[in-house]
Amino acid sequence: KTELDSQMKYQTIFSALFFGLSFADAASSGNKVGEPRCDFFDEIKMAGFAELINTNDDDLLYPNSSGYPIIKSGDMTIGEVYTGIAGVPTQLGTSGALVFGEIEIAYKSVCIVTKDQDPIPSSPTCFYEFELAYCVPTPVVSNPDKTNPPNQGRRTLRGIPLNDNKCRNGRFTAHGSGPDNLQITGGSDDFFGAFGQIKTPNPFDFDQADVDPDTGDLETSSIDMIIELCFYDDR
């Protein structure tokens, strides 16, 4: 390579960096955010695979046991992808009207055991990252000048015509220990500043046959969640 080639290479890199930096947000103070908004969901069943991380390097199973793994303080379970399998993709209100549509939800989790589970088990402390998308149907507003006629093809169950759906998509985090409610601790994108809680009305559910006797991994398991999600609405 010639010296000219090298100069052109570095000029190109510098230009690319400058172009990227020119679009960086400038520092500012006292920015206003939208008013808090809360969307409360009906029960959603989440299901997926969980991997046991045996941090103690001990024998996995009790001698002559029923097959439950030895769970000790410091062990972890990792759920890479749990997705909604019931309570999605739509939810209705008490009157039968459509409240939420096109719901897509998933989470990944890390649960840390804080106490040896023998002889008395206790709930681990878990950390969750959720991805959530959904739409809120918006009733058509009366428009006498006819400049924006309603879409006659889309209506609620009560016959109310719908405009374009108001859809949201983003992430939020939560943590806690059962059987108490989980605390929602923050969010991004359409759930900026998220707060609220997640109720878990039923115990974590799995079948003993789904426990791998060699690793302790759960082939499938599920948990019911009632998400009460609040965030700052900039729309």
PDB file of C-alpha atoms in Angstrom:
ATOM      1  CA  LYS A   1       0.000   0.000   0.000  1.00  0.00           C
ATOM      2  CA  THR A   2       1.180   3.516  -0.796  1.00  0.00           C
ATOM      3  CA  GLU A   3       1.278   6.398   1.675  1.00  0.00           C
ATOM      4  CA  LEU A   4      -1.609   7.962  -0.262  1.00  0.00           C
ATOM      5  CA  ASP A   5      -3.707   4.827   0.244  1.00  0.00           C
ATOM      6  CA  SER A   6      -3.050   4.948   3.983  1.00  0.00           C
ATOM      7  CA  GLN A   7      -3.968   8.626   4.161  1.00  0.00           C
ATOM      8  CA  MET A   8      -7.222   8.009   2.288  1.00  0.00           C
ATOM      9  CA  LYS A   9      -8.026   5.095   4.628  1.00  0.00           C
ATOM     10  CA  TYR A  10      -7.626   7.218   7.759  1.00  0.00           C
ATOM     11  CA  GLN A  11      -9.518  10.120   6.199  1.00  0.00           C
ATOM     12  CA  THR A  12     -12.430   7.758   5.478  1.00  0.00           C
ATOM     13  CA  ILE A  13     -12.414   6.418   9.059  1.00  0.00           C
ATOM     14  CA  PHE A  14     -12.243   9.961  10.490  1.00  0.00           C
ATOM     15  CA  SER A  15     -15.120  11.090   8.250  1.00  0.00           C
ATOM     16  CA  ALA A  16     -17.258   8.136   9.327  1.00  0.00           C
ATOM     17  CA  LEU A  17     -16.576   8.837  12.999  1.00  0.00           C
ATOM     18  CA  PHE A  18     -17.359  12.526  12.552  1.00  0.00           C
ATOM     19  CA  PHE A  19     -20.583  11.693  10.709  1.00  0.00           C
ATOM     20  CA  GLY A  20     -21.688   9.405  13.556  1.00  0.00           C
ATOM     21  CA  LEU A  21     -20.732  11.873  16.259  1.00  0.00           C
ATOM     22  CA  SER A  22     -22.552  14.710  14.521  1.00  0.00           C
ATOM     23  CA  PHE A  23     -25.850  12.958  15.256  1.00  0.00           C
ATOM     24  CA  ALA A  24     -25.110  12.320  18.948  1.00  0.00           C
ATOM     25  CA  ASP A  25     -27.532  13.937  21.377  1.00  0.00           C
ATOM     26  CA  ALA A  26     -26.189  17.063  23.045  1.00  0.00           C
ATOM     27  CA  ALA A  27     -26.253  17.337  26.832  1.00  0.00           C
ATOM     28  CA  SER A  28     -29.317  19.052  28.277  1.00  0.00           C
ATOM     29  CA  SER A  29     -30.983  19.621  31.628  1.00  0.00           C
ATOM     30  CA  GLY A  30     -34.548  20.021  32.838  1.00  0.00           C
ATOM     31  CA  ASN A  31     -36.144  17.970  30.049  1.00  0.00           C
ATOM     32  CA  LYS A  32     -39.852  17.334  30.413  1.00  0.00           C
ATOM     33  CA  VAL A  33     -41.353  13.855  30.117  1.00  0.00           C
ATOM     34  CA  GLY A  34     -44.897  12.804  29.433  1.00  0.00           C
ATOM     35  CA  GLU A  35     -47.570  12.104  31.986  1.00  0.00           C
ATOM     36  CA  PRO A  36     -47.547   8.667  33.660  1.00  0.00           C
ATOM     37  CA  ARG A  37     -49.758   6.093  31.972  1.00  0.00           C
ATOM     38  CA  CYS A  38     -50.671   2.644  33.289  1.00  0.00           C
ATOM     39  CA  ASP A  39     -51.797  -0.402  31.289  1.00  0.00           C
ATOM     40  CA  PHE A  40     -53.001  -3.341  33.379  1.00  0.00           C
ATOM     41  CA  PHE A  41     -53.034  -6.729  31.653  1.00  0.00           C
ATOM     42  CA  ASP A  42     -55.070  -9.788  32.431  1.00  0.00           C
ATOM     43  CA  GLU A  43     -53.266 -13.012  33.288  1.00  0.00           C
ATOM     44  CA  ILE A  44     -50.639 -14.181  30.781  1.00  0.00           C
ATOM     45  CA  LYS A  45     -49.057 -17.639  30.926  1.00  0.00           C
ATOM     46  CA  MET A  46     -45.330 -17.626  30.147  1.00  0.00           C
ATOM     47  CA  ALA A  47     -43.565 -20.869  29.229  1.00  0.00           C
ATOM     48  CA  GLY A  48     -40.038 -21.863  28.306  1.00  0.00           C
ATOM     49  CA  PHE A  49     -36.809 -23.763  29.058  1.00  0.00           C
ATOM     50  CA  ALA A  50     -34.664 -23.225  32.184  1.00  0.00           C
ATOM     51  CA  GLU A  51     -31.043 -24.302  32.664  1.00  0.00           C
ATOM     52  CA  LEU A  52     -29.670 -25.141  36.105  1.00  0.00           C
ATOM     53  CA  ILE A  53     -26.185 -23.796  36.855  1.00  0.00           C
ATOM     54  CA  ASN A  54     -24.739 -26.007  39.590  1.00  0.00           C
ATOM     55  CA  THR A  55     -22.130 -23.743  41.158  1.00  0.00           C
ATOM     56  CA  ASN A  56     -21.172 -26.158  43.962  1.00  0.00           C
ATOM     57  CA  ASP A  57     -19.890 -29.002  41.789  1.00  0.00           C
ATOM     58  CA  ASP A  58     -21.696 -31.513  43.976  1.00  0.00           C
ATOM     59  CA  ASP A  59     -23.526 -34.654  42.934  1.00  0.00           C
ATOM     60  CA  LEU A  60     -26.667 -33.503  41.195  1.00  0.00           C
ATOM     61  CA  LEU A  61     -29.116 -35.984  42.651  1.00  0.00           C
ATOM     62  CA  TYR A  62     -29.743 -37.210  46.155  1.00  0.00           C
ATOM     63  CA  PRO A  63     -28.859 -40.903  46.599  1.00  0.00           C
ATOM     64  CA  ASN A  64     -31.981 -43.014  46.175  1.00  0.00           C
ATOM     65  CA  SER A  65     -34.046 -39.836  45.825  1.00  0.00           C
ATOM     66  CA  SER A  66     -37.095 -39.200  43.705  1.00  0.00           C
ATOM     67  CA  GLY A  67     -34.951 -37.350  41.195  1.00  0.00           C
ATOM     68  CA  TYR A  68     -35.040 -33.781  42.444  1.00  0.00           C
ATOM     69  CA  PRO A  69     -31.685 -32.048  42.054  1.00  0.00           C
ATOM     70  CA  ILE A  70     -29.674 -30.858  45.021  1.00  0.00           C
ATOM     71  CA  ILE A  71     -30.223 -27.101  45.091  1.00  0.00           C
ATOM     72  CA  LYS A  72     -27.858 -25.127  47.312  1.00  0.00           C
ATOM     73  CA  SER A  73     -27.182 -21.482  48.021  1.00  0.00           C
ATOM     74  CA  GLY A  74     -25.450 -19.885  45.043  1.00  0.00           C
ATOM     75  CA  ASP A  75     -26.950 -22.176  42.397  1.00  0.00           C
ATOM     76  CA  MET A  76     -28.726 -20.411  39.543  1.00  0.00           C
ATOM     77  CA  THR A  77     -31.354 -21.083  36.927  1.00  0.00           C
ATOM     78  CA  ILE A  78     -31.258 -19.234  33.621  1.00  0.00           C
ATOM     79  CA  GLY A  79     -34.322 -18.882  31.427  1.00  0.00           C
ATOM     80  CA  GLU A  80     -33.144 -17.692  28.014  1.00  0.00           C
ATOM     81  CA  VAL A  81     -36.569 -17.311  26.391  1.00  0.00           C
ATOM     82  CA  TYR A  82     -39.988 -17.546  28.019  1.00  0.00           C
ATOM     83  CA  THR A  83     -42.862 -16.514  25.761  1.00  0.00           C
ATOM     84  CA  GLY A  84     -46.571 -15.865  26.232  1.00  0.00           C
ATOM     85  CA  ILE A  85     -48.673 -18.911  25.353  1.00  0.00           C
ATOM     86  CA  ALA A  86     -52.048 -17.931  26.895  1.00  0.00           C
ATOM     87  CA  GLY A  87     -53.669 -14.557  27.435  1.00  0.00           C
ATOM     88  CA  VAL A  88     -52.245 -13.426  24.072  1.00  0.00           C
ATOM     89  CA  PRO A  89     -52.542 -12.000  21.427  1.00  0.00           C
ATOM     90  CA  THR A  90     -55.746 -10.217  22.512  1.00  0.00           C
ATOM     91  CA  GLN A  91     -57.359  -9.294  25.836  1.00  0.00           C
ATOM     92  CA  LEU A  92     -60.916  -8.130  26.426  1.00  0.00           C
ATOM     93  CA  GLY A  93     -62.472  -5.935  29.086  1.00  0.00           C
ATOM     94  CA  THR A  94     -65.359  -6.855  31.393  1.00  0.00           C
ATOM     95  CA  SER A  95     -67.859  -5.603  28.784  1.00  0.00           C
ATOM     96  CA  GLY A  96     -66.334  -7.793  26.064  1.00  0.00           C
ATOM     97  CA  ALA A  97     -64.684  -4.869  24.289  1.00  0.00           C
ATOM     98  CA  LEU A  98     -61.192  -5.251  22.864  1.00  0.00           C
ATOM     99  CA  VAL A  99     -58.656  -3.634  25.236  1.00  0.00           C
ATOM    100  CA  PHE A 100     -55.273  -4.901  23.971  1.00  0.00           C
ATOM    101  CA  GLY A 101     -54.460  -6.470  20.613  1.00  0.00           C
ATOM    102  CA  GLU A 102     -51.442  -7.971  18.856  1.00  0.00           C
ATOM    103  CA  ILE A 103     -49.753  -8.746  22.191  1.00  0.00           C
ATOM    104  CA  GLU A 104     -46.272 -10.234  21.883  1.00  0.00           C
ATOM    105  CA  ILE A 105     -44.290 -10.815  25.067  1.00  0.00           C
ATOM    106  CA  ALA A 106     -41.122 -12.651  26.075  1.00  0.00           C
ATOM    107  CA  TYR A 107     -38.617 -12.525  28.898  1.00  0.00           C
ATOM    108  CA  LYS A 108     -35.216 -13.859  29.881  1.00  0.00           C
ATOM    109  CA  SER A 109     -34.365 -14.397  33.529  1.00  0.00           C
ATOM    110  CA  VAL A 110     -31.618 -15.205  36.007  1.00  0.00           C
ATOM    111  CA  CYS A 111     -32.689 -16.683  39.365  1.00  0.00           C
ATOM    112  CA  ILE A 112     -30.217 -17.019  42.231  1.00  0.00           C
ATOM    113  CA  VAL A 113     -30.782 -19.450  45.103  1.00  0.00           C
ATOM    114  CA  THR A 114     -30.119 -17.665  48.401  1.00  0.00           C
ATOM    115  CA  LYS A 115     -30.665 -20.612  50.776  1.00  0.00           C
ATOM    116  CA  ASP A 116     -29.971 -24.356  50.705  1.00  0.00           C
ATOM    117  CA  GLN A 117     -33.219 -25.989  49.637  1.00  0.00           C
ATOM    118  CA  ASP A 118     -32.921 -29.005  51.941  1.00  0.00           C
ATOM    119  CA  PRO A 119     -34.841 -29.624  54.092  1.00  0.00           C
ATOM    120  CA  ILE A 120     -37.102 -26.541  53.690  1.00  0.00           C
ATOM    121  CA  PRO A 121     -37.217 -24.935  50.215  1.00  0.00           C
ATOM    122  CA  SER A 122     -37.536 -21.197  49.628  1.00  0.00           C
ATOM    123  CA  SER A 123     -37.993 -18.967  46.603  1.00  0.00           C
ATOM    124  CA  PRO A 124     -34.907 -17.713  44.741  1.00  0.00           C
ATOM    125  CA  THR A 125     -34.336 -14.059  43.899  1.00  0.00           C
ATOM    126  CA  CYS A 126     -34.979 -13.494  40.192  1.00  0.00           C
ATOM    127  CA  PHE A 127     -34.115 -10.775  37.694  1.00  0.00           C
ATOM    128  CA  TYR A 128     -36.153 -10.393  34.492  1.00  0.00           C
ATOM    129  CA  GLU A 129     -35.817  -8.526  31.207  1.00  0.00           C
ATOM    130  CA  PHE A 130     -39.089  -8.318  29.286  1.00  0.00           C
ATOM    131  CA  GLU A 131     -39.777  -7.491  25.657  1.00  0.00           C
ATOM    132  CA  LEU A 132     -43.369  -6.394  25.067  1.00  0.00           C
ATOM    133  CA  ALA A 133     -45.390  -5.138  22.123  1.00  0.00           C
ATOM    134  CA  TYR A 134     -49.119  -4.480  21.932  1.00  0.00           C
ATOM    135  CA  CYS A 135     -51.718  -2.189  20.385  1.00  0.00           C
ATOM    136  CA  VAL A 136     -54.506  -0.196  22.024  1.00  0.00           C
ATOM    137  CA  PRO A 137     -57.516   0.263  19.704  1.00  0.00           C
ATOM    138  CA  THR A 138     -58.542   3.915  19.399  1.00  0.00           C
ATOM    139  CA  PRO A 139     -62.237   4.751  18.782  1.00  0.00           C
ATOM    140  CA  VAL A 140     -62.933   7.011  15.818  1.00  0.00           C
ATOM    141  CA  VAL A 141     -63.675  10.631  16.711  1.00  0.00           C
ATOM    142  CA  SER A 142     -66.628  12.267  14.990  1.00  0.00           C
ATOM    143  CA  ASN A 143     -65.408  14.246  11.978  1.00  0.00           C
ATOM    144  CA  PRO A 144     -68.129  16.374  10.343  1.00  0.00           C
ATOM    145  CA  ASP A 145     -65.932  17.728   7.530  1.00  0.00           C
ATOM    146  CA  LYS A 146     -65.294  14.167   6.274  1.00  0.00           C
ATOM    147  CA  THR A 147     -61.590  14.852   5.746  1.00  0.00           C
ATOM    148  CA  ASN A 148     -60.688  11.713   7.641  1.00  0.00           C
ATOM    149  CA  PRO A 149     -63.559   9.253   7.233  1.00  0.00           C
ATOM    150  CA  PRO A 150     -63.596   6.294   9.632  1.00  0.00           C
ATOM    151  CA  ASN A 151     -62.406   2.898   8.533  1.00  0.00           C
ATOM    152  CA  GLN A 152     -65.686   1.048   8.235  1.00  0.00           C
ATOM    153  CA  GLY A 153     -63.968  -2.335   8.067  1.00  0.00           C
ATOM    154  CA  ARG A 154     -62.596  -2.402  11.614  1.00  0.00           C
ATOM    155  CA  ARG A 155     -64.824  -2.249  14.702  1.00  0.00           C
ATOM    156  CA  THR A 156     -64.709  -3.261  18.351  1.00  0.00           C
ATOM    157  CA  LEU A 157     -66.865  -6.089  19.652  1.00  0.00           C
ATOM    158  CA  ARG A 158     -69.419  -3.425  20.588  1.00  0.00           C
ATOM    159  CA  GLY A 159     -69.480  -2.106  17.031  1.00  0.00           C
ATOM    160  CA  ILE A 160     -67.332   1.007  17.596  1.00  0.00           C
ATOM    161  CA  PRO A 161     -65.264   1.785  14.476  1.00  0.00           C
ATOM    162  CA  LEU A 162     -61.512   1.898  14.946  1.00  0.00           C
ATOM    163  CA  ASN A 163     -58.829   4.278  13.735  1.00  0.00           C
ATOM    164  CA  ASP A 164     -55.237   3.138  13.405  1.00  0.00           C
ATOM    165  CA  ASN A 165     -54.157   1.163  16.441  1.00  0.00           C
ATOM    166  CA  LYS A 166     -51.920   2.948  18.928  1.00  0.00           C
ATOM    167  CA  CYS A 167     -49.092   0.439  19.280  1.00  0.00           C
ATOM    168  CA  ARG A 168     -46.180   0.260  21.709  1.00  0.00           C
ATOM    169  CA  ASN A 169     -42.954  -1.716  21.663  1.00  0.00           C
ATOM    170  CA  GLY A 170     -40.120  -1.742  24.189  1.00  0.00           C
ATOM    171  CA  ARG A 171     -38.384  -3.374  27.131  1.00  0.00           C
ATOM    172  CA  PHE A 172     -38.680  -3.241  30.892  1.00  0.00           C
ATOM    173  CA  THR A 173     -36.991  -4.934  33.827  1.00  0.00           C
ATOM    174  CA  ALA A 174     -38.285  -6.511  37.033  1.00  0.00           C
ATOM    175  CA  HIS A 175     -36.982  -8.414  40.033  1.00  0.00           C
ATOM    176  CA  GLY A 176     -38.218 -10.075  43.202  1.00  0.00           C
ATOM    177  CA  SER A 177     -38.852 -13.307  45.083  1.00  0.00           C
ATOM    178  CA  GLY A 178     -42.074 -15.307  45.133  1.00  0.00           C
ATOM    179  CA  PRO A 179     -44.734 -15.528  46.319  1.00  0.00           C
ATOM    180  CA  ASP A 180     -44.628 -11.715  46.716  1.00  0.00           C
ATOM    181  CA  ASN A 181     -45.246  -9.463  43.726  1.00  0.00           C
ATOM    182  CA  LEU A 182     -42.315  -8.676  41.439  1.00  0.00           C
ATOM    183  CA  GLN A 183     -41.254  -5.026  41.207  1.00  0.00           C
ATOM    184  CA  ILE A 184     -40.935  -3.348  37.801  1.00  0.00           C
ATOM    185  CA  THR A 185     -37.740  -1.309  38.024  1.00  0.00           C
ATOM    186  CA  GLY A 186     -37.245   0.528  34.726  1.00  0.00           C
ATOM    187  CA  GLY A 187     -37.829   0.520  31.002  1.00  0.00           C
ATOM    188  CA  SER A 188     -36.785   1.852  27.606  1.00  0.00           C
ATOM    189  CA  ASP A 189     -38.222   2.843  24.227  1.00  0.00           C
ATOM    190  CA  ASP A 190     -42.025   3.086  24.543  1.00  0.00           C
ATOM    191  CA  PHE A 191     -41.799   2.117  28.241  1.00  0.00           C
ATOM    192  CA  PHE A 192     -39.368   4.837  29.321  1.00  0.00           C
ATOM    193  CA  GLY A 193     -39.127   5.057  33.114  1.00  0.00           C
ATOM    194  CA  ALA A 194     -41.312   1.966  33.629  1.00  0.00           C
ATOM    195  CA  PHE A 195     -42.595   1.153  37.099  1.00  0.00           C
ATOM    196  CA  GLY A 196     -45.323  -1.026  38.587  1.00  0.00           C
ATOM    197  CA  GLN A 197     -45.632  -4.638  39.653  1.00  0.00           C
ATOM    198  CA  ILE A 198     -46.175  -8.184  38.380  1.00  0.00           C
ATOM    199  CA  LYS A 199     -48.463 -10.512  40.288  1.00  0.00           C
ATOM    200  CA  THR A 200     -47.796 -14.257  40.186  1.00  0.00           C
ATOM    201  CA  PRO A 201     -51.091 -15.821  41.340  1.00  0.00           C
ATOM    202  CA  ASN A 202     -49.945 -19.437  40.887  1.00  0.00           C
ATOM    203  CA  PRO A 203     -46.719 -21.233  41.822  1.00  0.00           C
ATOM    204  CA  PHE A 204     -44.039 -21.871  39.209  1.00  0.00           C
ATOM    205  CA  ASP A 205     -45.330 -24.959  37.389  1.00  0.00           C
ATOM    206  CA  PHE A 206     -43.369 -27.898  35.987  1.00  0.00           C
ATOM    207  CA  ASP A 207     -43.640 -31.660  35.661  1.00  0.00           C
ATOM    208  CA  GLN A 208     -41.030 -33.820  37.390  1.00  0.00           C
ATOM    209  CA  ALA A 209     -40.716 -35.795  34.157  1.00  0.00           C
ATOM    210  CA  ASP A 210     -39.371 -32.629  32.494  1.00  0.00           C
ATOM    211  CA  VAL A 211     -36.366 -32.442  34.856  1.00  0.00           C
ATOM    212  CA  ASP A 212     -33.199 -33.762  33.220  1.00  0.00           C
ATOM    213  CA  PRO A 213     -31.756 -36.275  35.765  1.00  0.00           C
ATOM    214  CA  ASP A 214     -28.177 -35.543  34.647  1.00  0.00           C
ATOM    215  CA  THR A 215     -28.195 -31.751  34.502  1.00  0.00           C
ATOM    216  CA  GLY A 216     -31.264 -30.628  36.457  1.00  0.00           C
ATOM    217  CA  ASP A 217     -32.428 -28.544  33.476  1.00  0.00           C
ATOM    218  CA  LEU A 218     -36.151 -28.035  32.971  1.00  0.00           C
ATOM    219  CA  GLU A 219     -37.315 -28.977  29.489  1.00  0.00           C
ATOM    220  CA  THR A 220     -40.438 -26.881  29.929  1.00  0.00           C
ATOM    221  CA  SER A 221     -42.012 -24.905  32.745  1.00  0.00           C
ATOM    222  CA  SER A 222     -44.534 -22.105  33.069  1.00  0.00           C
ATOM    223  CA  ILE A 223     -45.670 -19.289  35.300  1.00  0.00           C
ATOM    224  CA  ASP A 224     -48.771 -17.074  35.247  1.00  0.00           C
ATOM    225  CA  MET A 225     -48.196 -13.323  35.367  1.00  0.00           C
ATOM    226  CA  ILE A 226     -50.511 -10.347  35.810  1.00  0.00           C
ATOM    227  CA  ILE A 227     -48.564  -7.312  34.601  1.00  0.00           C
ATOM    228  CA  GLU A 228     -49.467  -3.874  35.939  1.00  0.00           C
ATOM    229  CA  LEU A 229     -47.182  -1.668  33.862  1.00  0.00           C
ATOM    230  CA  CYS A 230     -46.790   2.112  34.184  1.00  0.00           C
ATOM    231  CA  PHE A 231     -44.492   4.413  32.176  1.00  0.00           C
ATOM    232  CA  TYR A 232     -44.119   8.019  31.000  1.00  0.00           C
ATOM    233  CA  ASP A 233     -46.247   8.611  27.909  1.00  0.00           C
ATOM    234  CA  ASP A 234     -44.606  11.016  25.449  1.00  0.00           C
ATOM    235  CA  ARG A 235     -47.307  10.624  22.789  1.00  0.00           C
TER     236      ARG A 235
END
